[in-house]
CSV table of C-alpha atoms in Angstrom, one decimal:
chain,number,residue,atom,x,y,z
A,1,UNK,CA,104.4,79.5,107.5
A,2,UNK,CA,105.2,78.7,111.1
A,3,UNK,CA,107.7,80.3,113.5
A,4,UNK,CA,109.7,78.3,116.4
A,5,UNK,CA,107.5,75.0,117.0
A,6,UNK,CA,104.4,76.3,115.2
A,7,UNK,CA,104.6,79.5,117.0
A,8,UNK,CA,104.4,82.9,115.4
A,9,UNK,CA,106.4,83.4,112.8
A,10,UNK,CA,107.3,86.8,114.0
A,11,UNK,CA,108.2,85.9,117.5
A,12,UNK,CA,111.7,87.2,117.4
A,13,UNK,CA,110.9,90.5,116.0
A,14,UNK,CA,108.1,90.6,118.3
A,15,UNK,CA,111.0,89.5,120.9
A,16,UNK,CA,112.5,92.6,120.6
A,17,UNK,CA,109.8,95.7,119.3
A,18,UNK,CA,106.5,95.0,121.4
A,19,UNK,CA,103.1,96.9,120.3
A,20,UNK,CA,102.5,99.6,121.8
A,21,UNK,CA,100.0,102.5,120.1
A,22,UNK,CA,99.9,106.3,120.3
A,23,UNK,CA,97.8,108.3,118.3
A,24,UNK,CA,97.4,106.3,115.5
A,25,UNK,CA,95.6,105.9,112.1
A,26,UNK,CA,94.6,103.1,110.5
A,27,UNK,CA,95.4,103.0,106.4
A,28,UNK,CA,93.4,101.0,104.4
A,29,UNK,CA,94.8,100.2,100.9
A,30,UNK,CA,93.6,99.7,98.0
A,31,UNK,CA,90.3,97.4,99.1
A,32,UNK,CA,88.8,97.7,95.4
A,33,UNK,CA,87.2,95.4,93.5
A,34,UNK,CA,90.4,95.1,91.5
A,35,UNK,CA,92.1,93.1,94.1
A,36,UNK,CA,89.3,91.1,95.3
A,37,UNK,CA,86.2,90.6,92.7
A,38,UNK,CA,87.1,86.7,91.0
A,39,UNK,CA,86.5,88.0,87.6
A,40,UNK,CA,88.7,90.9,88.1
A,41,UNK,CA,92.6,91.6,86.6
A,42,UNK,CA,94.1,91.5,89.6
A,43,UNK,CA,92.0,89.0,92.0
A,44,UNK,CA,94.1,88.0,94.7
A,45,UNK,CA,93.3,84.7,95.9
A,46,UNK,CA,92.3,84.7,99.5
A,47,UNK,CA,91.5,88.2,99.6
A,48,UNK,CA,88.0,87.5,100.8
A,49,UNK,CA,89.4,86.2,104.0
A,50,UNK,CA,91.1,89.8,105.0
A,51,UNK,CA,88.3,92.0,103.9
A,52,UNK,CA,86.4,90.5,106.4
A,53,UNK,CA,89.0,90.6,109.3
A,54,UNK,CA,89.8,94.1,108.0
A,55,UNK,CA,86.1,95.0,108.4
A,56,UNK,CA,85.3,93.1,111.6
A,57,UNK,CA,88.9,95.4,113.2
A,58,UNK,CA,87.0,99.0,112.0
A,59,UNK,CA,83.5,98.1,112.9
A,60,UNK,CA,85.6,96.8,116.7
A,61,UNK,CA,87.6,100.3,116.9
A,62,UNK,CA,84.9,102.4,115.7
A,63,UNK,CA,82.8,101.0,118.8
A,64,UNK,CA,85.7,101.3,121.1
A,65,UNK,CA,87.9,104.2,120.0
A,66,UNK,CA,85.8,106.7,118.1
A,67,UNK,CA,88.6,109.0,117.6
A,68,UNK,CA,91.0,107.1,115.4
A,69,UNK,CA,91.4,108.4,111.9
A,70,UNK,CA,90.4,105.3,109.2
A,71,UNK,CA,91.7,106.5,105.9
A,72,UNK,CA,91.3,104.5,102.8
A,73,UNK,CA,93.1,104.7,99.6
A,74,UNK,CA,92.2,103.3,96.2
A,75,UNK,CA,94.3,103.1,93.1
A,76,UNK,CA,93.6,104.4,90.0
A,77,UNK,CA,93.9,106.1,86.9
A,78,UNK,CA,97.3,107.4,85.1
A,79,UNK,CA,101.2,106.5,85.8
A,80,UNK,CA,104.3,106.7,83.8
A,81,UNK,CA,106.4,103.9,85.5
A,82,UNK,CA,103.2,102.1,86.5
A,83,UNK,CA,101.7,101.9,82.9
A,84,UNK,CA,105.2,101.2,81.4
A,85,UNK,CA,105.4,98.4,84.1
A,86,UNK,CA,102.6,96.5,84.3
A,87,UNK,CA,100.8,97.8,80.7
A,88,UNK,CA,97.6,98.9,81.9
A,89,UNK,CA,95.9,101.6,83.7
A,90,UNK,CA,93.0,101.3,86.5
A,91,UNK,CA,90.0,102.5,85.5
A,92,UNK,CA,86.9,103.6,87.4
A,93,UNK,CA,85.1,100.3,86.7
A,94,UNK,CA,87.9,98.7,88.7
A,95,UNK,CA,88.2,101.6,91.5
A,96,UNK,CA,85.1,100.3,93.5
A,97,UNK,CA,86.1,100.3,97.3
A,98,UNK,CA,84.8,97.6,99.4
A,99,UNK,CA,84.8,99.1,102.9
A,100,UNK,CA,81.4,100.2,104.2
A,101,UNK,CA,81.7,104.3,103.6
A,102,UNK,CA,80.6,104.6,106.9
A,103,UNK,CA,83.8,102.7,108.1
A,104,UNK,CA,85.8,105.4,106.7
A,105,UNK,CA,86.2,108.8,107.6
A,106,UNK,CA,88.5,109.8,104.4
A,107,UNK,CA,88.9,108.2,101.2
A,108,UNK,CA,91.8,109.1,98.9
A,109,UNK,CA,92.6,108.3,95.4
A,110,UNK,CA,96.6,107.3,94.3
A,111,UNK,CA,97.9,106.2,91.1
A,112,UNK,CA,101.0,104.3,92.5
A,113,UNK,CA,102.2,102.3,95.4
A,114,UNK,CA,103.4,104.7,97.8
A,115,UNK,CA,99.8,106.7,99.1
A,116,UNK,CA,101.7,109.8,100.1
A,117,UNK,CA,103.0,110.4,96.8
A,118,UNK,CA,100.9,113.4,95.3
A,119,UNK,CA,98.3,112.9,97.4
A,120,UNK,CA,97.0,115.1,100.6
A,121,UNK,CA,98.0,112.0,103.1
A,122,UNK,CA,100.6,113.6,105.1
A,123,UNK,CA,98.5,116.7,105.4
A,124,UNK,CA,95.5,114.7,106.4
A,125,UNK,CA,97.5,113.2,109.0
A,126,UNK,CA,99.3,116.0,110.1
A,127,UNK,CA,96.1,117.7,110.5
A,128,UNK,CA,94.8,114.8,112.9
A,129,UNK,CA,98.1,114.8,115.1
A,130,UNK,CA,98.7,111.2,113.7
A,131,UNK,CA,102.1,109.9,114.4
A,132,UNK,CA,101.6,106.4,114.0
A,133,UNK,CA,100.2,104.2,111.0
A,134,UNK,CA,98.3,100.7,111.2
A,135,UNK,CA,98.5,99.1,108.0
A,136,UNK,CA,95.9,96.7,106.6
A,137,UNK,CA,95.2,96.2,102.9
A,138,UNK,CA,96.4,94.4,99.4
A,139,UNK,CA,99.2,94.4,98.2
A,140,UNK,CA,101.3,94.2,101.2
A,141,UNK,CA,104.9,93.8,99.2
A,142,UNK,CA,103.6,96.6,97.0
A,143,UNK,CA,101.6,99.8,97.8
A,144,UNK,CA,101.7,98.6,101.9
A,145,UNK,CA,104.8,98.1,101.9
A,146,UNK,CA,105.7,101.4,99.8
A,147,UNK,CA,103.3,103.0,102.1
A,148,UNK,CA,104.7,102.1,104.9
A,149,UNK,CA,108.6,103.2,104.1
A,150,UNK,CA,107.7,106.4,103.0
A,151,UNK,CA,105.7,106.7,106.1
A,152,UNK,CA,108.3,105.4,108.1
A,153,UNK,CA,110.9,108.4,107.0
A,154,UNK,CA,108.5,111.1,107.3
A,155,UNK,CA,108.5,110.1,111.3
A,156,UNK,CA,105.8,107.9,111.7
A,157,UNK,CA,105.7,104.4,113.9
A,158,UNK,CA,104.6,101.6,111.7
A,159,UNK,CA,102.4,98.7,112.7
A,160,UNK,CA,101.3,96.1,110.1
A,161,UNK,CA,98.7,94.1,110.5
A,162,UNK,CA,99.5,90.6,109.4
A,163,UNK,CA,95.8,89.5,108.9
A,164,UNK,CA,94.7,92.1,107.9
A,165,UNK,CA,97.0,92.2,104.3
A,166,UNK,CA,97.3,89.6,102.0
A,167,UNK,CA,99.7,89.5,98.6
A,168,UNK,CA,99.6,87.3,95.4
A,169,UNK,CA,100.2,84.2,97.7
A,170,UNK,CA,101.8,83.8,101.3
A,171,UNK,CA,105.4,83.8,100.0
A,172,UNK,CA,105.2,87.7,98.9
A,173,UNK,CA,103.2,88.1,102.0
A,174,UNK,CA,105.6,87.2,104.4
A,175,UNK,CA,108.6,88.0,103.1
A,176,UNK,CA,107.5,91.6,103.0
A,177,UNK,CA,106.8,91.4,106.6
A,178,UNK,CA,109.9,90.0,107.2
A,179,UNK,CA,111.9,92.7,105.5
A,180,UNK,CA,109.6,95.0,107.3
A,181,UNK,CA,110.1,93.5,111.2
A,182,UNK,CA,113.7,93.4,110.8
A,183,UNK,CA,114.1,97.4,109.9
A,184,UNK,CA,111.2,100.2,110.5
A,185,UNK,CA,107.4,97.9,111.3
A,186,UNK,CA,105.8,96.4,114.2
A,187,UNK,CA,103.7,93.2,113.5
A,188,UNK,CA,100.7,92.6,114.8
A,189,UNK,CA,97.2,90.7,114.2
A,190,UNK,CA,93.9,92.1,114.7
A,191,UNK,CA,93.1,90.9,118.0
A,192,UNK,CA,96.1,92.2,119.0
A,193,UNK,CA,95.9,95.4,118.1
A,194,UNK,CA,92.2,95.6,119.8
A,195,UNK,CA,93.4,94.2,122.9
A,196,UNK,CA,95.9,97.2,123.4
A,197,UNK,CA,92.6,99.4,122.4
A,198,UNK,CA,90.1,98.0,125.0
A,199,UNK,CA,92.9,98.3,127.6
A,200,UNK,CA,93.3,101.7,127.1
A,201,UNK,CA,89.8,102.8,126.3
């Protein structure tokens, strides 16, 4: 999908909230084997393509920002609404994360798609004086999406990062991020996001 003459397809929103970042974390959600193994239940196609960019932006900040909070989430085991939704439950065969542990500084289990509900998130963060969450992960009209509401009315800033997420195919994908530009999320790419690092290092 293109914006005005192949341009960004976020260049109006970007028109009118530029990225700017103050004591952020970087979520990272759901990057299981679930979402991205081929043989799996839930293989998105083209995942492969943002786990690397997702890990090629931690190994980057990790170098250059030490102090940023990367938190992971992954999704499993026992949900009312989820079970009676979607008719089956994630089990630890399919709760393998795929980020390097050493990429991660906390790693927290959900079992739906917003990763503050009954979890320790928002006490993790408040405990790191986060008030602003970068995004990345699968799926981004689902649990980053979810994620990043709920974050957004507990008081944090929201930046997604648009290559750094992927969906069932580009149509969820973007249309999320279009819902999100227009009321409560920056978004950004990668390279983007490490440029404002590196100038502020």
């Amino acid at each position: 999908m293109n914006g005005k003459e192949g341009e960004d397809v976020f260049y109006l929103e970007k028109e009118k909230h530029s990225l700017s970042l103050l004591n952020p974390a970087i979520l990272v959600i759901d990057v299981q084997n679930y979402f991205f193994q081929k043989d799996a239940p839930a293989y998105l196609r083209g995942s492969e393509r943002i786990l690397k960019n997702i890990i090629q932006l931690l190994t980057e900040v990790k170098s250059i920002k030490k102090d940023i909070p990367v938190i992971g989430t992954i999704h499993k085991g026992w949900n009312d609404n989820m079970h009676s939704w979607w008719g089956n439950v994630v089990t630890n065969e399919w709760a393998v994360p795929l980020v390097p542990q050493e990429l991660l500084d906390n790693l927290i289990e959900k079992s739906t798609y917003d990763a503050f509900y009954d979890t320790n998130l928002n006490d993790l963060l408040k405990s790191k004086n986060v008030n602003q969450l970068i995004i990345t992960g699968v799926m981004t009209h689902l649990c980053c999406e979810t994620t990043a509401r709920s974050g957004f009315v507990r008081g944090y800033k929201i930046v997604m990062v648009e290559d750094c997420l992927w969906d069932k195919d580009e149509w969820y994908h973007y249309a999320s991020l279009k819902n999100i530009a227009h009321g409560f999320g920056v978004i950004a790419n990668k390279d983007e996001i490490l440029q404002i690092l590196k100038a502020i290092e």
